[in-house]
Short mmCIF file of C-alpha atoms in Angstrom, two decimals:
data_model
loop_
_atom_site.label_atom_id
_atom_site.label_comp_id
_atom_site.label_asym_id
_atom_site.label_seq_id
_atom_site.Cartn_x
_atom_site.Cartn_y
_atom_site.Cartn_z
CA MET A 27 -86.61 22.77 -2.26
CA LYS A 28 -89.34 20.23 -4.56
CA LYS A 29 -86.40 20.46 -7.71
CA PHE A 30 -83.32 22.33 -8.86
CA THR A 31 -83.36 23.50 -12.37
CA SER A 32 -82.83 27.31 -12.34
CA VAL A 33 -82.62 30.09 -9.45
CA SER A 34 -86.22 30.37 -9.49
CA ASP A 35 -86.48 26.85 -7.54
CA VAL A 36 -84.31 28.58 -4.34
CA GLU A 37 -86.16 30.27 -2.07
CA ASN A 38 -83.48 32.56 -0.48
CA LEU A 39 -80.19 32.76 -2.83
CA GLN A 40 -78.25 34.15 0.36
CA GLU A 41 -79.51 31.26 3.03
CA ILE A 42 -78.39 28.50 0.54
CA ILE A 43 -75.33 30.29 -0.16
CA LYS A 44 -74.80 30.33 4.02
CA LYS A 45 -75.89 26.89 3.80
CA ALA A 46 -73.28 25.68 1.33
CA LEU A 47 -70.41 27.62 3.09
CA LYS A 48 -71.07 25.89 6.16
CA ILE A 49 -71.27 22.57 4.51
CA LYS A 50 -67.62 23.70 3.55
CA GLU A 51 -66.70 23.79 6.80
CA ASN A 52 -67.97 20.72 7.55
CA PRO A 53 -68.86 18.36 4.70
CA HIS A 54 -69.38 15.36 6.44
CA SER A 55 -72.05 16.77 9.45
CA GLU A 56 -75.07 15.35 8.10
CA PRO A 57 -73.91 11.82 7.13
CA GLU A 58 -77.26 10.03 8.06
CA LYS A 59 -79.66 12.28 6.27
CA GLY A 60 -80.16 10.90 2.91
CA LYS A 61 -79.51 7.14 4.41
CA GLY A 62 -82.08 4.33 2.66
CA LYS A 63 -82.53 6.76 -0.31
CA THR A 64 -81.01 6.54 -3.64
CA ILE A 65 -80.14 9.20 -6.02
CA GLY A 66 -79.69 8.59 -9.95
CA LEU A 67 -77.41 10.74 -11.94
CA VAL A 68 -78.14 10.18 -15.41
CA PHE A 69 -75.20 11.78 -18.08
CA LEU A 70 -76.45 12.16 -21.70
CA ASN A 71 -73.05 14.12 -22.03
CA SER A 72 -69.58 14.09 -21.01
CA SER A 73 -68.92 15.34 -17.25
CA LEU A 74 -65.71 15.72 -15.23
CA ARG A 75 -66.35 18.49 -12.25
CA THR A 76 -70.63 17.42 -12.11
CA ARG A 77 -69.83 13.99 -12.21
CA LEU A 78 -67.39 13.87 -9.58
CA SER A 79 -68.79 16.62 -7.28
CA SER A 80 -72.13 15.27 -7.21
CA GLN A 81 -71.16 12.12 -6.35
CA ILE A 82 -69.19 13.00 -3.56
CA ALA A 83 -71.94 15.38 -2.40
CA ALA A 84 -74.53 12.66 -2.47
CA GLN A 85 -71.94 10.22 -0.45
CA ASN A 86 -71.33 12.96 2.17
CA LEU A 87 -75.12 13.22 2.86
CA GLY A 88 -75.27 9.00 3.12
CA LEU A 89 -77.14 8.52 -0.29
CA ASN A 90 -76.70 5.55 -2.37
CA VAL A 91 -75.59 6.88 -5.79
CA LEU A 92 -76.59 5.48 -9.15
CA THR A 93 -74.78 6.75 -11.88
CA LEU A 94 -75.89 6.00 -15.77
CA ASN A 95 -73.70 7.68 -18.62
CA ALA A 96 -76.67 6.64 -20.65
CA ALA A 97 -75.35 8.21 -23.87
CA GLN A 98 -72.74 4.79 -23.95
CA GLU A 99 -74.14 2.20 -21.35
CA ALA A 100 -78.10 2.25 -22.13
CA TRP A 101 -80.47 1.67 -24.85
CA ASN A 102 -80.27 4.63 -27.46
CA LEU A 103 -83.10 6.75 -26.61
CA GLU A 104 -86.32 8.07 -28.55
CA PHE A 105 -87.46 11.94 -27.29
CA ALA A 106 -90.12 12.65 -29.82
CA ASP A 107 -93.81 12.24 -28.66
CA GLY A 108 -95.69 9.82 -31.13
CA SER A 109 -92.69 8.50 -32.70
CA VAL A 110 -92.86 5.01 -34.49
CA MET A 111 -89.64 3.50 -33.32
CA ASN A 112 -88.71 1.54 -36.11
CA GLY A 113 -85.10 2.92 -36.65
CA ASP A 114 -81.92 3.07 -34.42
CA THR A 115 -83.91 4.04 -31.19
CA VAL A 116 -84.55 1.27 -28.80
CA GLU A 117 -86.07 2.39 -26.05
CA HIS A 118 -88.59 5.64 -25.44
CA ILE A 119 -87.54 8.52 -22.87
CA LYS A 120 -90.83 8.12 -21.33
CA ASP A 121 -90.30 4.33 -20.26
CA ALA A 122 -86.67 5.38 -19.29
CA ILE A 123 -87.98 7.87 -16.65
CA GLU A 124 -90.82 5.56 -15.57
CA VAL A 125 -88.14 3.12 -14.72
CA LEU A 126 -86.05 5.42 -12.75
CA ASN A 127 -88.83 6.42 -10.71
CA GLN A 128 -88.94 2.92 -9.85
CA TYR A 129 -85.43 2.96 -8.84
CA CYS A 130 -84.45 6.45 -7.46
CA ASP A 131 -86.13 8.83 -4.75
CA ILE A 132 -84.36 11.59 -6.60
CA ILE A 133 -83.06 11.73 -10.45
CA ALA A 134 -80.04 14.13 -11.44
CA VAL A 135 -79.95 14.55 -15.08
CA ARG A 136 -77.05 16.38 -17.52
CA CYS A 137 -78.23 17.36 -21.16
CA PHE A 138 -76.54 19.52 -23.13
CA ALA A 139 -78.24 22.02 -26.05
CA GLY A 140 -78.19 20.11 -29.80
CA LEU A 141 -77.36 23.40 -31.18
CA LYS A 142 -79.61 22.28 -34.00
CA ASN A 143 -82.86 23.13 -33.74
CA LYS A 144 -83.19 26.49 -31.61
CA GLN A 145 -86.73 25.97 -30.52
CA ASP A 146 -85.80 22.55 -29.19
CA ASP A 147 -83.19 23.65 -27.03
CA VAL A 148 -85.18 26.64 -25.87
CA ASN A 149 -87.69 24.73 -24.76
CA GLU A 150 -85.54 22.62 -23.23
CA SER A 151 -86.55 19.34 -25.04
CA ILE A 152 -85.02 16.82 -22.78
CA LEU A 153 -84.89 18.24 -19.61
CA SER A 154 -88.77 18.96 -19.72
CA GLN A 155 -89.47 15.61 -20.33
CA PHE A 156 -87.85 14.58 -17.20
CA GLU A 157 -89.98 17.16 -15.26
CA ARG A 158 -93.17 15.75 -16.88
CA TYR A 159 -92.51 12.10 -16.14
CA ALA A 160 -90.69 12.38 -13.13
CA ILE A 161 -92.79 11.33 -9.69
CA VAL A 162 -89.55 12.45 -7.56
CA PRO A 163 -87.53 15.35 -7.47
CA VAL A 164 -85.58 16.28 -10.54
CA ILE A 165 -82.29 18.43 -10.20
CA SER A 166 -80.91 19.67 -13.45
CA LEU A 167 -76.65 18.74 -13.90
CA GLU A 168 -76.99 21.40 -17.09
CA SER A 169 -79.44 21.40 -19.71
CA ALA A 170 -79.94 23.19 -22.87
CA THR A 171 -80.24 26.72 -21.54
CA ARG A 172 -78.74 26.50 -17.83
CA HIS A 173 -76.25 25.12 -15.55
CA PRO A 174 -77.61 25.87 -11.95
CA LEU A 175 -75.41 23.86 -9.97
CA GLN A 176 -72.26 25.89 -11.40
CA SER A 177 -73.84 29.10 -10.85
CA LEU A 178 -74.66 28.52 -7.18
CA ALA A 179 -71.04 27.64 -7.06
CA ASP A 180 -70.38 30.82 -8.68
CA CYS A 181 -72.37 32.53 -5.99
CA ILE A 182 -70.71 30.60 -3.28
CA THR A 183 -67.05 31.55 -4.64
CA ILE A 184 -67.70 35.26 -5.33
CA THR A 185 -69.41 35.30 -1.84
CA GLU A 186 -66.06 34.12 -0.29
CA ASN A 187 -63.75 36.20 -2.41
CA TRP A 188 -65.71 39.76 -1.20
CA GLN A 189 -64.93 41.25 1.91
CA GLU A 190 -65.30 44.96 1.02
CA LYS A 191 -68.93 46.85 1.87
CA ARG A 192 -69.55 48.20 -1.85
CA LYS A 193 -70.98 45.94 -4.23
CA PRO A 194 -68.46 44.22 -6.44
CA LYS A 195 -68.27 44.72 -10.28
CA VAL A 196 -69.02 41.15 -11.86
CA VAL A 197 -68.03 41.09 -15.68
CA LEU A 198 -68.95 38.02 -17.37
CA THR A 199 -66.57 38.51 -20.96
CA TRP A 200 -67.18 36.12 -23.80
CA ALA A 201 -64.00 34.51 -24.95
CA PRO A 202 -62.67 32.78 -28.33
CA HIS A 203 -63.05 28.91 -28.81
CA ILE A 204 -62.32 26.77 -31.75
CA LYS A 205 -66.36 25.42 -32.26
CA PRO A 206 -69.88 26.32 -31.75
CA ILE A 207 -70.36 26.33 -27.54
CA ALA A 208 -74.05 26.28 -26.04
CA HIS A 209 -75.17 29.25 -23.66
CA ALA A 210 -76.10 27.26 -20.84
CA VAL A 211 -73.23 28.76 -18.62
CA GLY A 212 -73.74 32.30 -19.75
CA ASN A 213 -77.39 32.18 -19.33
CA SER A 214 -77.57 30.57 -15.96
CA PHE A 215 -74.43 32.98 -14.62
CA THR A 216 -76.62 35.96 -16.11
CA GLU A 217 -79.72 34.72 -14.22
CA TRP A 218 -78.18 34.37 -11.05
CA MET A 219 -76.14 37.58 -10.79
CA GLN A 220 -79.29 39.38 -10.79
CA GLN A 221 -80.21 37.96 -7.64
CA MET A 222 -76.81 38.93 -6.00
CA ASP A 223 -76.01 42.26 -4.67
CA VAL A 224 -73.48 43.14 -7.32
CA ASP A 225 -72.83 45.61 -10.38
CA PHE A 226 -73.20 43.04 -13.24
CA VAL A 227 -71.99 43.78 -16.80
CA ILE A 228 -71.91 41.73 -19.78
CA THR A 229 -69.23 42.05 -22.67
CA ASN A 230 -69.24 40.31 -25.76
CA PRO A 231 -68.29 40.94 -29.73
CA GLU A 232 -71.03 42.03 -31.85
CA GLY A 233 -73.38 39.26 -33.23
CA TYR A 234 -73.18 37.24 -29.62
CA ASP A 235 -75.72 38.86 -27.60
CA LEU A 236 -77.34 36.05 -25.16
CA ASP A 237 -81.21 35.55 -25.07
CA LYS A 238 -83.00 38.54 -23.74
CA ASN A 239 -84.87 36.21 -21.59
CA PHE A 240 -82.03 35.97 -19.59
CA THR A 241 -79.79 39.08 -19.80
CA LYS A 242 -83.14 41.55 -19.53
CA ASP A 243 -82.35 44.72 -18.56
CA ILE A 244 -78.37 44.11 -17.64
CA LYS A 245 -75.97 46.61 -19.76
CA VAL A 246 -73.80 44.33 -22.55
CA ILE A 247 -71.10 46.06 -23.89
CA HIS A 248 -68.92 45.38 -26.98
CA ASN A 249 -66.24 46.74 -26.26
CA GLN A 250 -64.25 44.47 -23.85
CA ASP A 251 -61.54 47.31 -22.42
CA GLU A 252 -64.28 49.49 -21.65
CA ALA A 253 -66.48 46.33 -19.56
CA LEU A 254 -63.19 45.17 -17.68
CA LYS A 255 -62.37 48.71 -16.64
CA ASP A 256 -62.46 48.43 -12.31
CA ALA A 257 -63.80 44.74 -12.45
CA ASP A 258 -63.54 42.91 -9.41
CA PHE A 259 -64.39 39.57 -10.51
CA ILE A 260 -64.28 38.26 -14.46
CA TYR A 261 -66.11 35.17 -15.34
CA VAL A 262 -64.53 33.91 -18.62
CA LYS A 263 -66.85 32.16 -20.89
CA ASN A 264 -67.36 31.35 -24.50
CA TRP A 265 -71.25 31.22 -26.48
CA SER A 266 -71.99 30.70 -29.92
CA SER A 267 -74.53 33.51 -31.48
CA PHE A 268 -77.99 33.22 -30.42
CA ASP A 269 -79.70 35.13 -32.91
CA ASP A 270 -77.75 33.62 -35.83
CA TYR A 271 -78.59 30.62 -33.41
CA ALA A 272 -74.96 28.24 -33.04
CA GLU A 273 -73.24 30.06 -35.83
CA MET A 274 -69.56 32.01 -35.15
CA PRO A 275 -69.66 35.35 -36.79
CA GLU A 276 -66.24 36.72 -37.26
CA VAL A 277 -64.29 38.54 -34.74
CA LYS A 278 -61.27 40.18 -35.52
CA GLU A 279 -60.16 41.83 -32.13
CA SER A 280 -58.28 40.00 -29.21
CA TRP A 281 -61.05 38.64 -26.69
CA MET A 282 -58.74 36.35 -25.10
CA LEU A 283 -58.01 37.38 -21.28
CA THR A 284 -54.56 38.32 -20.67
CA ASN A 285 -52.45 39.94 -17.91
CA GLU A 286 -52.21 43.19 -20.07
CA LYS A 287 -55.90 43.27 -19.89
CA LEU A 288 -55.97 42.59 -16.32
CA LYS A 289 -54.36 46.12 -15.66
CA ASN A 290 -57.51 48.12 -16.57
CA THR A 291 -59.08 46.10 -13.67
CA ASN A 292 -59.32 46.17 -9.89
CA GLN A 293 -56.86 43.22 -9.37
CA ALA A 294 -60.25 41.26 -10.69
CA LYS A 295 -60.65 37.80 -9.67
CA VAL A 296 -60.63 35.33 -12.70
CA MET A 297 -63.15 32.39 -12.70
CA HIS A 298 -64.11 29.91 -15.74
CA CYS A 299 -66.43 26.75 -15.18
CA LEU A 300 -63.92 24.54 -16.89
CA PRO A 301 -63.15 22.76 -18.92
CA VAL A 302 -60.92 25.56 -20.44
CA ARG A 303 -59.06 25.83 -24.03
CA ARG A 304 -55.71 27.29 -22.60
CA ASN A 305 -54.09 30.27 -24.51
CA VAL A 306 -57.28 30.54 -26.50
CA GLU A 307 -59.97 31.57 -24.04
CA LEU A 308 -57.55 32.88 -21.55
CA SER A 309 -53.88 32.83 -21.59
CA ASP A 310 -51.67 30.19 -19.19
CA GLU A 311 -50.32 33.66 -17.15
CA VAL A 312 -53.93 34.49 -16.30
CA MET A 313 -54.80 30.35 -15.33
CA ASP A 314 -52.18 29.87 -13.00
CA GLY A 315 -51.79 33.21 -11.79
CA GLU A 316 -52.27 34.70 -8.41
CA ASN A 317 -55.52 36.20 -9.69
CA SER A 318 -57.40 32.95 -10.85
CA ILE A 319 -59.78 31.36 -8.34
CA ILE A 320 -60.92 29.06 -10.79
CA TYR A 321 -59.90 25.61 -8.79
CA GLN A 322 -61.31 27.26 -5.37
CA GLN A 323 -64.59 27.44 -8.01
CA ALA A 324 -64.28 23.98 -9.34
CA LYS A 325 -64.00 22.76 -5.62
CA ASN A 326 -66.65 24.56 -4.71
CA ARG A 327 -68.99 22.29 -6.99
CA ILE A 328 -69.02 20.09 -4.58
CA PHE A 329 -70.93 22.13 -1.63
CA SER A 330 -73.22 23.77 -4.19
CA ALA A 331 -74.25 20.29 -5.12
CA GLN A 332 -74.34 19.05 -1.22
CA ALA A 333 -76.76 22.20 -0.34
CA VAL A 334 -79.03 21.36 -3.36
CA PHE A 335 -79.17 17.73 -2.25
CA SER A 336 -79.51 18.46 1.43
CA GLU A 337 -82.49 20.72 0.72
CA ILE A 338 -84.41 18.63 -1.28
CA LEU A 339 -83.83 15.95 1.43
CA ASP A 340 -85.17 18.25 3.89
CA GLU A 341 -87.89 18.67 1.87
CA MET A 342 -88.79 14.97 1.39
CA ASN A 343 -88.34 14.13 5.08
CA SER A 344 -90.54 16.75 6.15
CA ASN A 345 -93.55 15.04 4.33
#
């Protein structure tokens, strides 16, 4: 693995899931693998699970960890090519990345969608510059359109919670929110589920369909009760409109997941990437109930990151 920004960077998904589950059994089995190497974790946005899980994973492999909260601790960055920097921005992203190249053996970056310019977000205006200017492997800790480490953790969680021979039915359901939310988790989960042996369905209100470049031929059902019928796993997540970009069309029906709605399922396990708005996206009774595997999912963020870091170190050490 030379980089990690989407599922397309994974040669064999089932093999890396197996690797992550093996790491979970003994997270300290490779304490020297990253010795003498440095990973730079660059955060342009807030983070809890991604930050901590990445630090733990890197330390488990013996990597030296540098964490930069770029939005608060670095100079104001300029991202536009050819800009005349006579305003508030002090350092161009190109120069910042060139310096990171000198300090780090791996660069991992987290950046959100701006939700202001659709083309900028779709074209990954920030992540693409890291890929363009970095001379070391780049890892996405979330970007404008994808959250691949989260999606790998989701695949790990589904795998360890499914023992039957038949395909599980997995439903990605839209949930309410108080503000426009980006599409990265929904896009990414959709992309990765298409590489899993599952029966996958998306359900969201009219006006909230995800980018068809991600959903492709996946069935999208606009009736939540219909979609949840016989579900084995339910992934709860909000996102704003893609077609009417970053808008929040009115939704009259109740889409918050409750125990009442779970009655229509196959005792479905409930997932959420966190953070969650309790009693907005899903109810306390679901969040804290026996169907919830949300905290297990969060713990698996460590092992998804560690599996990816380990794969990248293998590639580096083989050269």
